[in-house]
Short mmCIF file of N, CA and C in Angstrom, two decimals:
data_model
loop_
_atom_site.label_atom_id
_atom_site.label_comp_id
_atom_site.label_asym_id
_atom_site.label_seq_id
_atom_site.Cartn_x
_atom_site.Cartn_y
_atom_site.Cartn_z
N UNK A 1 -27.00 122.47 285.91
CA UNK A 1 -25.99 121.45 286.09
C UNK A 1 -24.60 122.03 285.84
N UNK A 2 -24.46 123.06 286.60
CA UNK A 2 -23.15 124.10 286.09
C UNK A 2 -22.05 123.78 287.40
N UNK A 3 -22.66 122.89 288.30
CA UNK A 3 -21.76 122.30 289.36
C UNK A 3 -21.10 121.11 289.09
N UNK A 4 -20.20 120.67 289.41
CA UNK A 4 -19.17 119.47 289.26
C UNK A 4 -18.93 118.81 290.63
N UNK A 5 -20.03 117.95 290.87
CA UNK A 5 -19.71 117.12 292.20
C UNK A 5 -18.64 115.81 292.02
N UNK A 6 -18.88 114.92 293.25
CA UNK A 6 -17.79 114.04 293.21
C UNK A 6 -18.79 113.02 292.45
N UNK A 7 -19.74 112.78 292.89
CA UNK A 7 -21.25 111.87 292.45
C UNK A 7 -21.48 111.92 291.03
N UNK A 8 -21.02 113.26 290.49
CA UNK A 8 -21.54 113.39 288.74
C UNK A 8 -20.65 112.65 288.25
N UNK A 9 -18.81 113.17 289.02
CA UNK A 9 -18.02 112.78 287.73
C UNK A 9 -17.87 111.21 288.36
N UNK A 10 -18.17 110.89 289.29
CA UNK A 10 -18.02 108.85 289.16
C UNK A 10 -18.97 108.44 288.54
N UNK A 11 -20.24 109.19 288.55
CA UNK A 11 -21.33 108.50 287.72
C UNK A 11 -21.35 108.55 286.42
N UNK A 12 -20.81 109.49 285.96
CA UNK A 12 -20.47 110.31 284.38
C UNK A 12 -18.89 108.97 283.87
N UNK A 13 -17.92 108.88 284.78
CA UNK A 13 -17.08 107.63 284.22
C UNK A 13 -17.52 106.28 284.70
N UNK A 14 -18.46 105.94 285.76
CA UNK A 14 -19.47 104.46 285.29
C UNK A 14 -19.73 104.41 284.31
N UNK A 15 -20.77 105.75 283.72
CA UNK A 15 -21.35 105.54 282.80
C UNK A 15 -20.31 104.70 280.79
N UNK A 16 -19.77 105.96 281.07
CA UNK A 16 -18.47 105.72 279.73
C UNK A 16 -17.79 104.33 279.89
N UNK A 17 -17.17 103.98 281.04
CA UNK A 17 -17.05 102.24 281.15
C UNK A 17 -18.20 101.39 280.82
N UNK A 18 -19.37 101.58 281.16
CA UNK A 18 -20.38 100.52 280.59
C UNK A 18 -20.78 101.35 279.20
N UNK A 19 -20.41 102.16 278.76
CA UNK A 19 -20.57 102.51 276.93
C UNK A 19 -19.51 101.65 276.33
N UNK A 20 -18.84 101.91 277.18
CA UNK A 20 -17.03 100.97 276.07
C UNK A 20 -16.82 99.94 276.45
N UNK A 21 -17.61 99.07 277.50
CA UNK A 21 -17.69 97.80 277.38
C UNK A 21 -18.40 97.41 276.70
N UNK A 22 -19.50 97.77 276.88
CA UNK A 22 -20.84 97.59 275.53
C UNK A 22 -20.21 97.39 274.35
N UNK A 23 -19.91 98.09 274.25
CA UNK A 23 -19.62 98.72 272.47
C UNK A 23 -18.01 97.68 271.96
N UNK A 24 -17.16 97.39 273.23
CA UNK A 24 -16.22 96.13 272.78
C UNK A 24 -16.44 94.90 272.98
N UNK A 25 -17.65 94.66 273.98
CA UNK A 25 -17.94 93.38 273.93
C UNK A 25 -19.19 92.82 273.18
N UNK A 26 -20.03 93.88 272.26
CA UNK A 26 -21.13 93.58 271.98
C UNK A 26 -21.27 92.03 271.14
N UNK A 27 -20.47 91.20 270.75
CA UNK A 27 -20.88 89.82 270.37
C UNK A 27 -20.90 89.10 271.17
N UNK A 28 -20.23 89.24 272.14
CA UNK A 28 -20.14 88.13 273.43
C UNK A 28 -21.62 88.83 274.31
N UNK A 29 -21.63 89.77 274.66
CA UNK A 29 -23.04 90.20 275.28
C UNK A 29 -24.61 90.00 274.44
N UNK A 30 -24.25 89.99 273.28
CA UNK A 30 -25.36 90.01 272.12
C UNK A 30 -25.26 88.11 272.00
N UNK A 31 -24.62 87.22 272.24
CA UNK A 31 -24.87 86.40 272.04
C UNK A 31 -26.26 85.24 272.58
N UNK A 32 -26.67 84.40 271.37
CA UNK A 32 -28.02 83.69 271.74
C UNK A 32 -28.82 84.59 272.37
N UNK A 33 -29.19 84.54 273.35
CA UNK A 33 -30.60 85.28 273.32
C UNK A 33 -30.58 86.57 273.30
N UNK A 34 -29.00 87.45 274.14
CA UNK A 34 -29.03 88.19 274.23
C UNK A 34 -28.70 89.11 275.98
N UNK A 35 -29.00 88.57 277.48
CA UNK A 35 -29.19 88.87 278.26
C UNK A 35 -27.95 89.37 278.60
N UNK A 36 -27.08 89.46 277.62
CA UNK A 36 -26.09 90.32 278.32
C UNK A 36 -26.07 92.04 278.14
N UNK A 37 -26.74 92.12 276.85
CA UNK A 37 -27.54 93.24 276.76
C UNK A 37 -28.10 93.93 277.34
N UNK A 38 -29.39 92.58 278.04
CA UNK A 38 -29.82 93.16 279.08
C UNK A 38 -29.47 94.15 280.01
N UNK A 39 -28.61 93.26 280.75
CA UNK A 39 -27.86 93.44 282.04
C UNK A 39 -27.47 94.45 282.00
N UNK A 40 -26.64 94.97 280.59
CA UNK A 40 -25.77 96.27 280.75
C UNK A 40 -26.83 97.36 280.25
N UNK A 41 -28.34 97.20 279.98
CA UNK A 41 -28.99 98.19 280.16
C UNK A 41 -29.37 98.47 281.65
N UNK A 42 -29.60 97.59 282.19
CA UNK A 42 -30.05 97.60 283.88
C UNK A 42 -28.55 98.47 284.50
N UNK A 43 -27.39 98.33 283.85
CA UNK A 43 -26.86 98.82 284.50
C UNK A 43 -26.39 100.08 284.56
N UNK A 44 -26.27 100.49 282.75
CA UNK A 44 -26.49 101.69 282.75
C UNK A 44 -27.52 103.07 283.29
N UNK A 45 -28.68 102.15 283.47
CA UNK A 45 -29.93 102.61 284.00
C UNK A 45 -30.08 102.85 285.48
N UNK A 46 -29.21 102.09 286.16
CA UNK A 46 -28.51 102.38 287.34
C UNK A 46 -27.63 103.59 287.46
N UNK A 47 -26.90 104.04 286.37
CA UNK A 47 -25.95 105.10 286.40
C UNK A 47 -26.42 106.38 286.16
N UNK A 48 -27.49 105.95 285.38
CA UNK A 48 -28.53 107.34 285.31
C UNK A 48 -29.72 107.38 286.45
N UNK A 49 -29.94 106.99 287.33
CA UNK A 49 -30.71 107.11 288.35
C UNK A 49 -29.61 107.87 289.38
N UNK A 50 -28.23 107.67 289.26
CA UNK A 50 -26.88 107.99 290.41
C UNK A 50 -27.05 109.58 289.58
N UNK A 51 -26.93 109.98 288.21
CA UNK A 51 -27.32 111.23 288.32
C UNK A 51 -28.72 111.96 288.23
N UNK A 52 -29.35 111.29 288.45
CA UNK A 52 -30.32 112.16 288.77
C UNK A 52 -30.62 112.54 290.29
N UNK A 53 -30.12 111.24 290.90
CA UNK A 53 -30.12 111.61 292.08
C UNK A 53 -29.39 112.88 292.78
N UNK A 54 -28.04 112.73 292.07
CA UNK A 54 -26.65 113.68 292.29
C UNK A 54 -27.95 115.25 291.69
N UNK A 55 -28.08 115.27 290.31
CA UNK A 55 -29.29 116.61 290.72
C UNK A 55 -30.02 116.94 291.31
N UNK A 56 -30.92 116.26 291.64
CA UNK A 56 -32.45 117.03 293.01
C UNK A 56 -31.41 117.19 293.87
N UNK A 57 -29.97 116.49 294.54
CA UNK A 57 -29.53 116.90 295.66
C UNK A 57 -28.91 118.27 295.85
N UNK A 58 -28.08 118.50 294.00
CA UNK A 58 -27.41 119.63 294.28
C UNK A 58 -29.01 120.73 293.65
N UNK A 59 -30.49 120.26 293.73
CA UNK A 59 -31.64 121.38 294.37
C UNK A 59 -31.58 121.62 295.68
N UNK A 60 -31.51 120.60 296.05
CA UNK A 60 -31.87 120.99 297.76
C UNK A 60 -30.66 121.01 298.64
N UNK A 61 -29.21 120.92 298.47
CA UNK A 61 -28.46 121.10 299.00
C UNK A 61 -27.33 122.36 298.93
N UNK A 62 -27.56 123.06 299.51
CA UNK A 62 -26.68 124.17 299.19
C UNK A 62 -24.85 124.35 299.48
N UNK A 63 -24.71 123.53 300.54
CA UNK A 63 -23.55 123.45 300.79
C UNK A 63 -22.34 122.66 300.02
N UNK A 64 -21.84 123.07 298.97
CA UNK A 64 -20.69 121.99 298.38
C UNK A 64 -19.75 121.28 298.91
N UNK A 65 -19.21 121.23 300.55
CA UNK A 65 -19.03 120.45 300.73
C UNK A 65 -19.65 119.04 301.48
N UNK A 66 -20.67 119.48 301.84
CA UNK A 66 -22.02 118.63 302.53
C UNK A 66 -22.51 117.53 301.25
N UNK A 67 -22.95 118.61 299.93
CA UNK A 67 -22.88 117.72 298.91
C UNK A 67 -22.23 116.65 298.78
N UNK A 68 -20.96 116.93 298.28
CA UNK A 68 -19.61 116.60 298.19
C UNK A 68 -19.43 115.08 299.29
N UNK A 69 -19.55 115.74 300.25
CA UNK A 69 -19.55 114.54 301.33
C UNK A 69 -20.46 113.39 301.10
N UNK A 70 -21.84 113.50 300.95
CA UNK A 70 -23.35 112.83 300.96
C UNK A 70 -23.07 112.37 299.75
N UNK A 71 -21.99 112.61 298.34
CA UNK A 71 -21.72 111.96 297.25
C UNK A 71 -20.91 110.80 296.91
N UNK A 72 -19.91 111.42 298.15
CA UNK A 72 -18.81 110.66 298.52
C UNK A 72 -19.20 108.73 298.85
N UNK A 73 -19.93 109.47 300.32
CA UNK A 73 -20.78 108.34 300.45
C UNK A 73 -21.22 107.34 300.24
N UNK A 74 -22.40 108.12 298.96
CA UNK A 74 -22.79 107.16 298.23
C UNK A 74 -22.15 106.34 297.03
N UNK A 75 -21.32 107.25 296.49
CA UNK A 75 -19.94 106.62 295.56
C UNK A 75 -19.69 105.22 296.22
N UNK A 76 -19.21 105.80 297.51
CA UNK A 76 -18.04 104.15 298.13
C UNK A 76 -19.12 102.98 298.59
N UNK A 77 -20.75 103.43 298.17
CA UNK A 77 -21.57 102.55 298.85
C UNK A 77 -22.25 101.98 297.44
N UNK A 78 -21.86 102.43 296.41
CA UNK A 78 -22.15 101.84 295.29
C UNK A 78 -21.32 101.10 294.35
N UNK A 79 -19.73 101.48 294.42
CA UNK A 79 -18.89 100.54 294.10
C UNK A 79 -18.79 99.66 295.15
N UNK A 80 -19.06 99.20 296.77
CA UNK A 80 -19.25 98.04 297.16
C UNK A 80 -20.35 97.47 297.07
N UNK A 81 -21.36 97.89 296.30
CA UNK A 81 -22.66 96.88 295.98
C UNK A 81 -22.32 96.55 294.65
N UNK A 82 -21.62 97.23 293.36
CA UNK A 82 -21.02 96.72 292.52
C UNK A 82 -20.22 95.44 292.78
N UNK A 83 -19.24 95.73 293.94
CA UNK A 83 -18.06 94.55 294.14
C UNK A 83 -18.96 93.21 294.87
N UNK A 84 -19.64 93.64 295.80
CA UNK A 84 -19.95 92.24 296.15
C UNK A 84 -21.23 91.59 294.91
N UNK A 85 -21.69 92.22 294.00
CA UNK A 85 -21.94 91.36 293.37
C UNK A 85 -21.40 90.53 291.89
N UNK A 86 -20.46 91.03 292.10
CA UNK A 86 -19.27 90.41 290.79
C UNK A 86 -18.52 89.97 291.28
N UNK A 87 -18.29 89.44 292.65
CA UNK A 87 -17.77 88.53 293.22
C UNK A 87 -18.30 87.33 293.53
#
């Protein structure tokens, strides 16, 4: 993991935004039952599936900017499945 794609570092600052929301909103998310908790495990768990994916690719992909591109991609296709559903 000695490469720095575009895919690691958006997935690597998703990730740190849902740590420091967590971690400033935890009474309002922790409240009554709890499902806000939830949620922001589902979603972090989402951010770690974006890098793992971003690894097997930079196995089988040799080209950094092909990478790069195919990261790109999926970046702008995952902050609009983010946006349309928090809208």
């Amino acid at each position: 993991m000695k490469k720095w794609t575009i895919l690691r570092a958006y997935f690597m600052v998703y990730l740190a935004c849902c740590i420091i929301y967590t971690i400033a909103k935890w009474k309002i998310l922790s409240y009554e039952e709890g499902w806000g908790v939830v949620a922001m495990v589902g979603l972090i768990s989402m951010g770690l599936v974006g890098i793992l994916a971003d690894f097997i690719m930079t196995l089988i992909i040799n080209n950094k900017r092909i990478l790069n591109g195919i990261g790109l991609l999926i970046a702008i296709g995952f902050s609009i499945m983010l946006w349309i559903e928090l809208k």
